[in-house]
Amino acid sequence: MESIINVGNVPVKGIALGSGNMGEEGSDKARFEIMDKFAELGGVCFDTARLYAGGKADTSLGKWLRGFGNREAVVIVAKGCHPNRDTMHEHRLTREDVIGDLETSLKELQTDYADMYLLHRDFPKLPVCGIIDALDELVKSGKTKEVGVSNWTVGRIAEANEYAQKAGKAKLSVCQLHFSLGVTSPAQTLDVTHIPMNPYEFAWYKETGFPVMSFGTQGRGFFNRYALGLEQKPGSLQYYGHYPENFRRAERVKKLSEELGLPIAALLTAYVRDCGLNTIPLVAVSSIAQLEEVWRANDVKLSREQIGFLETGTRY
């Protein structure tokens, strides 16, 4: 079941493909094969960022776009303004950062515009007016159709859009945030700029219908490795391993995937899509086989009872 989510004036069909860890490191050939398969399956939305692979993700996608030859048939989500990794407490949200990062990405992507441009992080002490003003410049110049954010709280999104409404500026249209069946927190991920989905954020997104693009949809492999009886990777344990609830959820994921005959990757993707929000599942894959497993989320629509079982263990 492929959903269509309208992000402002940009319709997004189905699953979005992330470029952060796609294919073999440094291999355009592997990346192109995955992107070719994604397009062949009917995928249209490609997510990239200046941060990924030191900008090489933008470059690879740009080469693929040139070979694909039909820019209008795809949706490109670009992201910029991530803080320097060694100074995450210092923002990169000046006008020069906001505009410059997108302009650099567009050159590497070999396109005149992005369909969406998202800011990778927030700095809550910074007034929203300057950020919105810079984003508005990009919309008015045609360099992006829609603007949004990543890892912003719903309070800051609402504040920014209140200003945009009063000032006649472009409003934020989407938020990309860590959203999966797994539960975690910034204290656990060791990144205070990281905003995972939580009950308060979820309630606002549900009430407003504001579009969400989920990253971390697969729970960093935690659920799949649990089902296969494999040792968890350190990063997955850091995010999820200290919450007993995640192990209970992993057991329920395993059970429901067996009952439905559905790969765990597909079930986790269907969960974020079908849980009641306007969600665009964003997935990262390293092989065509993984992509094909994820794509099977389109074979099912989870019921509210099945969602409830995954979350609470209540049988339907």
Short mmCIF file of N, CA and C in Angstrom, two decimals, residues 60-200:
data_model
loop_
_atom_site.label_atom_id
_atom_site.label_comp_id
_atom_site.label_asym_id
_atom_site.label_seq_id
_atom_site.Cartn_x
_atom_site.Cartn_y
_atom_site.Cartn_z
N SER A 60 27.18 11.80 -5.83
CA SER A 60 26.72 10.53 -6.43
C SER A 60 25.30 10.65 -6.95
N LEU A 61 24.43 11.27 -6.14
CA LEU A 61 23.05 11.43 -6.58
C LEU A 61 22.99 12.32 -7.82
N GLY A 62 23.83 13.35 -7.87
CA GLY A 62 23.87 14.22 -9.03
C GLY A 62 24.27 13.48 -10.30
N LYS A 63 25.25 12.60 -10.19
CA LYS A 63 25.67 11.79 -11.34
C LYS A 63 24.54 10.87 -11.78
N TRP A 64 23.88 10.26 -10.78
CA TRP A 64 22.77 9.36 -11.13
C TRP A 64 21.64 10.13 -11.79
N LEU A 65 21.31 11.31 -11.28
CA LEU A 65 20.24 12.13 -11.86
C LEU A 65 20.54 12.47 -13.31
N ARG A 66 21.80 12.81 -13.59
CA ARG A 66 22.18 13.14 -14.97
C ARG A 66 21.96 11.95 -15.88
N GLY A 67 22.31 10.75 -15.42
CA GLY A 67 22.09 9.55 -16.22
C GLY A 67 20.63 9.18 -16.32
N PHE A 68 19.86 9.44 -15.25
CA PHE A 68 18.43 9.11 -15.25
C PHE A 68 17.69 9.95 -16.27
N GLY A 69 18.03 11.23 -16.33
CA GLY A 69 17.54 12.07 -17.41
C GLY A 69 16.13 12.59 -17.28
N ASN A 70 15.51 12.45 -16.11
CA ASN A 70 14.13 12.93 -15.96
C ASN A 70 13.97 13.55 -14.59
N ARG A 71 14.54 14.75 -14.43
CA ARG A 71 14.53 15.43 -13.12
C ARG A 71 13.12 15.62 -12.59
N GLU A 72 12.16 15.92 -13.45
CA GLU A 72 10.81 16.22 -12.99
C GLU A 72 10.10 15.00 -12.40
N ALA A 73 10.61 13.81 -12.68
CA ALA A 73 9.94 12.59 -12.21
C ALA A 73 10.34 12.20 -10.80
N VAL A 74 11.31 12.91 -10.22
CA VAL A 74 11.79 12.54 -8.89
C VAL A 74 11.63 13.70 -7.92
N VAL A 75 11.64 13.36 -6.64
CA VAL A 75 11.58 14.35 -5.56
C VAL A 75 12.92 14.31 -4.83
N ILE A 76 13.62 15.43 -4.82
CA ILE A 76 14.92 15.52 -4.18
C ILE A 76 14.80 16.30 -2.87
N VAL A 77 15.19 15.64 -1.77
CA VAL A 77 15.22 16.26 -0.45
C VAL A 77 16.68 16.52 -0.10
N ALA A 78 17.06 17.79 -0.02
CA ALA A 78 18.41 18.17 0.35
C ALA A 78 18.41 18.68 1.79
N LYS A 79 19.53 18.49 2.48
CA LYS A 79 19.64 18.98 3.86
C LYS A 79 20.98 19.67 4.05
N GLY A 80 20.96 20.70 4.88
CA GLY A 80 22.19 21.42 5.16
C GLY A 80 22.23 21.95 6.58
N CYS A 81 23.29 22.69 6.87
CA CYS A 81 23.46 23.39 8.15
C CYS A 81 23.67 22.48 9.34
N HIS A 82 24.22 21.29 9.12
CA HIS A 82 24.59 20.45 10.26
C HIS A 82 25.79 21.09 10.95
N PRO A 83 25.81 21.13 12.28
CA PRO A 83 26.98 21.67 12.99
C PRO A 83 28.22 20.82 12.71
N ASN A 84 29.37 21.42 12.89
CA ASN A 84 30.59 20.64 12.82
C ASN A 84 30.56 19.59 13.92
N ARG A 85 30.98 18.37 13.60
CA ARG A 85 30.81 17.26 14.55
C ARG A 85 31.57 17.47 15.86
N ASP A 86 32.66 18.18 15.83
CA ASP A 86 33.44 18.38 17.05
C ASP A 86 32.94 19.58 17.86
N THR A 87 31.96 20.30 17.33
CA THR A 87 31.38 21.44 18.06
C THR A 87 29.87 21.44 17.83
N MET A 88 29.23 20.36 18.24
CA MET A 88 27.79 20.22 17.99
C MET A 88 26.97 21.27 18.73
N HIS A 89 27.54 21.88 19.77
CA HIS A 89 26.82 22.90 20.53
C HIS A 89 26.84 24.26 19.85
N GLU A 90 27.57 24.37 18.73
CA GLU A 90 27.64 25.64 18.00
C GLU A 90 26.85 25.51 16.70
N HIS A 91 25.95 26.42 16.47
CA HIS A 91 25.07 26.29 15.31
C HIS A 91 25.72 26.72 14.01
N ARG A 92 25.15 26.27 12.94
CA ARG A 92 25.48 26.73 11.58
C ARG A 92 24.16 27.14 10.91
N LEU A 93 23.56 28.19 11.43
CA LEU A 93 22.24 28.61 10.95
C LEU A 93 22.22 30.10 10.59
N THR A 94 23.38 30.65 10.24
CA THR A 94 23.40 32.01 9.74
C THR A 94 22.79 32.03 8.34
N ARG A 95 22.47 33.20 7.86
CA ARG A 95 21.95 33.33 6.49
C ARG A 95 22.93 32.72 5.49
N GLU A 96 24.21 32.97 5.70
CA GLU A 96 25.22 32.44 4.78
C GLU A 96 25.25 30.91 4.81
N ASP A 97 25.10 30.33 5.99
CA ASP A 97 25.07 28.86 6.11
C ASP A 97 23.85 28.29 5.40
N VAL A 98 22.68 28.86 5.70
CA VAL A 98 21.42 28.33 5.16
C VAL A 98 21.42 28.39 3.64
N ILE A 99 21.79 29.53 3.09
CA ILE A 99 21.77 29.69 1.63
C ILE A 99 22.96 28.99 0.99
N GLY A 100 24.13 29.12 1.59
CA GLY A 100 25.34 28.55 1.00
C GLY A 100 25.32 27.04 0.91
N ASP A 101 24.81 26.36 1.92
CA ASP A 101 24.79 24.90 1.89
C ASP A 101 23.88 24.39 0.77
N LEU A 102 22.73 25.02 0.58
CA LEU A 102 21.87 24.56 -0.51
C LEU A 102 22.49 24.86 -1.86
N GLU A 103 23.07 26.02 -2.02
CA GLU A 103 23.69 26.35 -3.31
C GLU A 103 24.82 25.38 -3.64
N THR A 104 25.60 24.98 -2.64
CA THR A 104 26.66 24.00 -2.87
C THR A 104 26.06 22.64 -3.26
N SER A 105 25.00 22.24 -2.56
CA SER A 105 24.35 20.96 -2.88
C SER A 105 23.80 20.96 -4.29
N LEU A 106 23.17 22.05 -4.70
CA LEU A 106 22.58 22.10 -6.04
C LEU A 106 23.65 21.94 -7.13
N LYS A 107 24.82 22.51 -6.90
CA LYS A 107 25.91 22.33 -7.86
C LYS A 107 26.31 20.87 -7.95
N GLU A 108 26.44 20.21 -6.79
CA GLU A 108 26.84 18.81 -6.78
C GLU A 108 25.72 17.91 -7.32
N LEU A 109 24.48 18.28 -7.07
CA LEU A 109 23.34 17.50 -7.55
C LEU A 109 23.05 17.74 -9.03
N GLN A 110 23.70 18.73 -9.60
CA GLN A 110 23.54 19.07 -11.02
C GLN A 110 22.07 19.38 -11.36
N THR A 111 21.46 20.16 -10.49
CA THR A 111 20.08 20.57 -10.70
C THR A 111 19.92 22.01 -10.24
N ASP A 112 18.89 22.68 -10.75
CA ASP A 112 18.67 24.08 -10.40
C ASP A 112 17.86 24.25 -9.13
N TYR A 113 17.23 23.18 -8.67
CA TYR A 113 16.34 23.33 -7.51
C TYR A 113 16.23 22.01 -6.75
N ALA A 114 15.90 22.13 -5.48
CA ALA A 114 15.51 20.98 -4.66
C ALA A 114 13.99 21.03 -4.50
N ASP A 115 13.39 19.87 -4.34
CA ASP A 115 11.95 19.86 -4.05
C ASP A 115 11.70 20.24 -2.60
N MET A 116 12.61 19.83 -1.73
CA MET A 116 12.57 20.24 -0.33
C MET A 116 13.99 20.49 0.14
N TYR A 117 14.12 21.48 1.01
CA TYR A 117 15.41 21.76 1.65
C TYR A 117 15.17 21.83 3.14
N LEU A 118 15.88 20.97 3.88
CA LEU A 118 15.68 20.84 5.33
C LEU A 118 16.95 21.26 6.07
N LEU A 119 16.76 21.89 7.21
CA LEU A 119 17.87 22.25 8.09
C LEU A 119 18.11 21.12 9.07
N HIS A 120 19.35 20.69 9.15
CA HIS A 120 19.67 19.44 9.84
C HIS A 120 19.51 19.50 11.36
N ARG A 121 19.72 20.66 11.95
CA ARG A 121 19.65 20.79 13.40
C ARG A 121 19.10 22.17 13.76
N ASP A 122 18.70 22.31 15.02
CA ASP A 122 18.21 23.58 15.53
C ASP A 122 19.19 24.14 16.55
N PHE A 123 19.01 25.39 16.89
CA PHE A 123 19.72 26.04 18.00
C PHE A 123 18.68 26.90 18.69
N PRO A 124 18.00 26.34 19.70
CA PRO A 124 16.80 26.99 20.26
C PRO A 124 16.99 28.40 20.77
N LYS A 125 18.22 28.79 21.12
CA LYS A 125 18.45 30.16 21.60
C LYS A 125 18.43 31.17 20.45
N LEU A 126 18.50 30.69 19.23
CA LEU A 126 18.54 31.57 18.07
C LEU A 126 17.11 31.94 17.67
N PRO A 127 16.79 33.23 17.49
CA PRO A 127 15.44 33.60 17.06
C PRO A 127 15.08 32.95 15.71
N VAL A 128 13.82 32.56 15.60
CA VAL A 128 13.41 31.88 14.36
C VAL A 128 13.32 32.82 13.18
N CYS A 129 13.19 34.12 13.42
CA CYS A 129 12.93 35.04 12.31
C CYS A 129 14.04 35.04 11.26
N GLY A 130 15.30 35.08 11.71
CA GLY A 130 16.40 35.08 10.75
C GLY A 130 16.48 33.80 9.94
N ILE A 131 16.17 32.67 10.58
CA ILE A 131 16.20 31.38 9.88
C ILE A 131 15.10 31.33 8.82
N ILE A 132 13.90 31.73 9.20
CA ILE A 132 12.79 31.72 8.24
C ILE A 132 13.04 32.71 7.11
N ASP A 133 13.60 33.87 7.42
CA ASP A 133 13.88 34.85 6.38
C ASP A 133 14.83 34.28 5.33
N ALA A 134 15.87 33.56 5.77
CA ALA A 134 16.83 32.97 4.83
C ALA A 134 16.17 31.88 3.99
N LEU A 135 15.36 31.04 4.64
CA LEU A 135 14.66 29.99 3.89
C LEU A 135 13.69 30.60 2.88
N ASP A 136 13.03 31.68 3.27
CA ASP A 136 12.09 32.35 2.37
C ASP A 136 12.81 32.86 1.12
N GLU A 137 14.02 33.36 1.29
CA GLU A 137 14.80 33.80 0.13
C GLU A 137 15.00 32.65 -0.87
N LEU A 138 15.27 31.47 -0.34
CA LEU A 138 15.52 30.32 -1.21
C LEU A 138 14.26 29.90 -1.95
N VAL A 139 13.12 29.97 -1.29
CA VAL A 139 11.85 29.63 -1.95
C VAL A 139 11.54 30.65 -3.04
N LYS A 140 11.67 31.92 -2.70
CA LYS A 140 11.33 32.98 -3.66
C LYS A 140 12.27 32.99 -4.86
N SER A 141 13.50 32.53 -4.67
CA SER A 141 14.45 32.48 -5.78
C SER A 141 14.29 31.22 -6.63
N GLY A 142 13.42 30.31 -6.19
CA GLY A 142 13.18 29.08 -6.95
C GLY A 142 14.19 27.98 -6.72
N LYS A 143 15.04 28.15 -5.70
CA LYS A 143 16.06 27.14 -5.46
C LYS A 143 15.52 25.95 -4.68
N THR A 144 14.36 26.11 -4.07
CA THR A 144 13.67 24.98 -3.46
C THR A 144 12.17 25.27 -3.48
N LYS A 145 11.39 24.21 -3.63
CA LYS A 145 9.93 24.38 -3.63
C LYS A 145 9.38 24.50 -2.22
N GLU A 146 9.90 23.66 -1.32
CA GLU A 146 9.42 23.64 0.06
C GLU A 146 10.61 23.63 1.01
N VAL A 147 10.37 24.10 2.23
CA VAL A 147 11.42 24.11 3.24
C VAL A 147 10.92 23.39 4.50
N GLY A 148 11.87 22.84 5.22
CA GLY A 148 11.52 22.11 6.44
C GLY A 148 12.73 22.02 7.34
N VAL A 149 12.62 21.15 8.32
CA VAL A 149 13.67 21.03 9.33
C VAL A 149 13.87 19.56 9.70
N SER A 150 14.92 19.31 10.44
CA SER A 150 15.20 17.99 10.97
C SER A 150 15.65 18.17 12.42
N ASN A 151 15.15 17.31 13.31
CA ASN A 151 15.53 17.39 14.71
C ASN A 151 15.15 18.72 15.36
N TRP A 152 13.99 19.23 15.00
CA TRP A 152 13.41 20.37 15.69
C TRP A 152 12.25 19.89 16.54
N THR A 153 12.06 20.53 17.69
CA THR A 153 10.89 20.21 18.49
C THR A 153 9.65 20.82 17.84
N VAL A 154 8.49 20.28 18.18
CA VAL A 154 7.26 20.79 17.60
C VAL A 154 7.00 22.23 18.08
N GLY A 155 7.47 22.56 19.29
CA GLY A 155 7.30 23.92 19.76
C GLY A 155 8.03 24.92 18.89
N ARG A 156 9.23 24.59 18.47
CA ARG A 156 10.00 25.49 17.60
C ARG A 156 9.39 25.55 16.20
N ILE A 157 8.87 24.43 15.72
CA ILE A 157 8.21 24.44 14.41
C ILE A 157 6.99 25.36 14.45
N ALA A 158 6.19 25.24 15.50
CA ALA A 158 5.01 26.08 15.63
C ALA A 158 5.40 27.56 15.73
N GLU A 159 6.44 27.83 16.51
CA GLU A 159 6.91 29.21 16.67
C GLU A 159 7.37 29.78 15.33
N ALA A 160 8.13 28.99 14.58
CA ALA A 160 8.64 29.44 13.29
C ALA A 160 7.50 29.71 12.31
N ASN A 161 6.51 28.85 12.30
CA ASN A 161 5.41 29.03 11.36
C ASN A 161 4.46 30.15 11.76
N GLU A 162 4.38 30.43 13.04
CA GLU A 162 3.62 31.61 13.48
C GLU A 162 4.27 32.88 12.94
N TYR A 163 5.59 32.94 13.05
CA TYR A 163 6.31 34.10 12.50
C TYR A 163 6.13 34.17 10.99
N ALA A 164 6.30 33.02 10.31
CA ALA A 164 6.18 33.01 8.85
C ALA A 164 4.79 33.48 8.40
N GLN A 165 3.77 33.05 9.12
CA GLN A 165 2.40 33.44 8.78
C GLN A 165 2.22 34.95 8.91
N LYS A 166 2.70 35.52 10.00
CA LYS A 166 2.54 36.96 10.23
C LYS A 166 3.37 37.79 9.25
N ALA A 167 4.55 37.27 8.90
CA ALA A 167 5.46 38.04 8.05
C ALA A 167 5.27 37.76 6.55
N GLY A 168 4.37 36.85 6.22
CA GLY A 168 4.17 36.52 4.81
C GLY A 168 5.35 35.79 4.20
N LYS A 169 6.01 34.95 5.01
CA LYS A 169 7.19 34.21 4.56
C LYS A 169 6.82 32.74 4.32
N ALA A 170 7.72 32.02 3.67
CA ALA A 170 7.52 30.58 3.43
C ALA A 170 7.48 29.84 4.76
N LYS A 171 6.51 28.97 4.92
CA LYS A 171 6.36 28.21 6.15
C LYS A 171 7.09 26.88 6.06
N LEU A 172 7.47 26.33 7.20
CA LEU A 172 8.03 24.99 7.26
C LEU A 172 6.94 24.00 6.90
N SER A 173 7.28 22.99 6.08
CA SER A 173 6.28 22.06 5.57
C SER A 173 6.48 20.63 6.01
N VAL A 174 7.63 20.31 6.61
CA VAL A 174 7.91 18.92 6.98
C VAL A 174 9.01 18.90 8.04
N CYS A 175 9.00 17.87 8.88
CA CYS A 175 10.10 17.66 9.82
C CYS A 175 10.61 16.24 9.66
N GLN A 176 11.91 16.12 9.56
CA GLN A 176 12.55 14.80 9.52
C GLN A 176 13.11 14.53 10.92
N LEU A 177 12.70 13.42 11.51
CA LEU A 177 13.19 13.12 12.85
C LEU A 177 13.29 11.61 13.06
N HIS A 178 14.00 11.24 14.10
CA HIS A 178 14.21 9.84 14.44
C HIS A 178 12.88 9.25 14.90
N PHE A 179 12.35 8.34 14.12
CA PHE A 179 11.04 7.77 14.41
C PHE A 179 11.02 6.32 13.98
N SER A 180 10.92 5.43 14.96
CA SER A 180 10.82 4.00 14.68
C SER A 180 10.01 3.36 15.80
N LEU A 181 9.84 2.06 15.73
CA LEU A 181 9.17 1.34 16.81
C LEU A 181 10.00 1.38 18.08
N GLY A 182 11.30 1.51 17.95
CA GLY A 182 12.18 1.55 19.11
C GLY A 182 12.07 2.86 19.87
N VAL A 183 12.23 2.78 21.19
CA VAL A 183 12.20 3.98 22.01
C VAL A 183 13.61 4.32 22.46
N THR A 184 13.92 5.62 22.44
CA THR A 184 15.23 6.09 22.88
C THR A 184 15.11 7.54 23.30
N SER A 185 16.22 8.18 23.64
CA SER A 185 16.21 9.56 24.10
C SER A 185 17.54 10.21 23.76
N PRO A 186 17.60 11.56 23.72
CA PRO A 186 18.87 12.23 23.46
C PRO A 186 19.95 11.85 24.47
N ALA A 187 19.57 11.61 25.72
CA ALA A 187 20.56 11.21 26.73
C ALA A 187 21.19 9.88 26.36
N GLN A 188 20.40 9.01 25.73
CA GLN A 188 20.89 7.69 25.36
C GLN A 188 21.71 7.73 24.08
N THR A 189 21.34 8.60 23.15
CA THR A 189 22.07 8.69 21.88
C THR A 189 23.30 9.58 21.99
N LEU A 190 23.45 10.23 23.17
CA LEU A 190 24.61 11.09 23.45
C LEU A 190 24.69 12.28 22.50
N ASP A 191 23.53 12.81 22.14
CA ASP A 191 23.47 13.97 21.24
C ASP A 191 22.28 14.83 21.67
N VAL A 192 22.56 15.95 22.34
CA VAL A 192 21.47 16.77 22.85
C VAL A 192 20.74 17.50 21.72
N THR A 193 21.30 17.52 20.51
CA THR A 193 20.61 18.15 19.37
C THR A 193 19.71 17.16 18.64
N HIS A 194 19.69 15.93 19.10
CA HIS A 194 18.92 14.86 18.47
C HIS A 194 17.52 14.84 19.09
N ILE A 195 16.47 14.89 18.27
CA ILE A 195 15.09 14.90 18.77
C ILE A 195 14.37 13.65 18.27
N PRO A 196 14.37 12.55 19.04
CA PRO A 196 13.59 11.38 18.63
C PRO A 196 12.09 11.63 18.89
N MET A 197 11.26 10.88 18.19
CA MET A 197 9.82 10.95 18.45
C MET A 197 9.56 10.54 19.89
N ASN A 198 8.64 11.26 20.53
CA ASN A 198 8.20 10.91 21.87
C ASN A 198 6.70 11.16 21.94
N PRO A 199 6.03 10.78 23.03
CA PRO A 199 4.57 10.91 23.07
C PRO A 199 4.06 12.33 22.87
N TYR A 200 4.80 13.34 23.34
CA TYR A 200 4.35 14.72 23.22
C TYR A 200 4.47 15.20 21.77
#
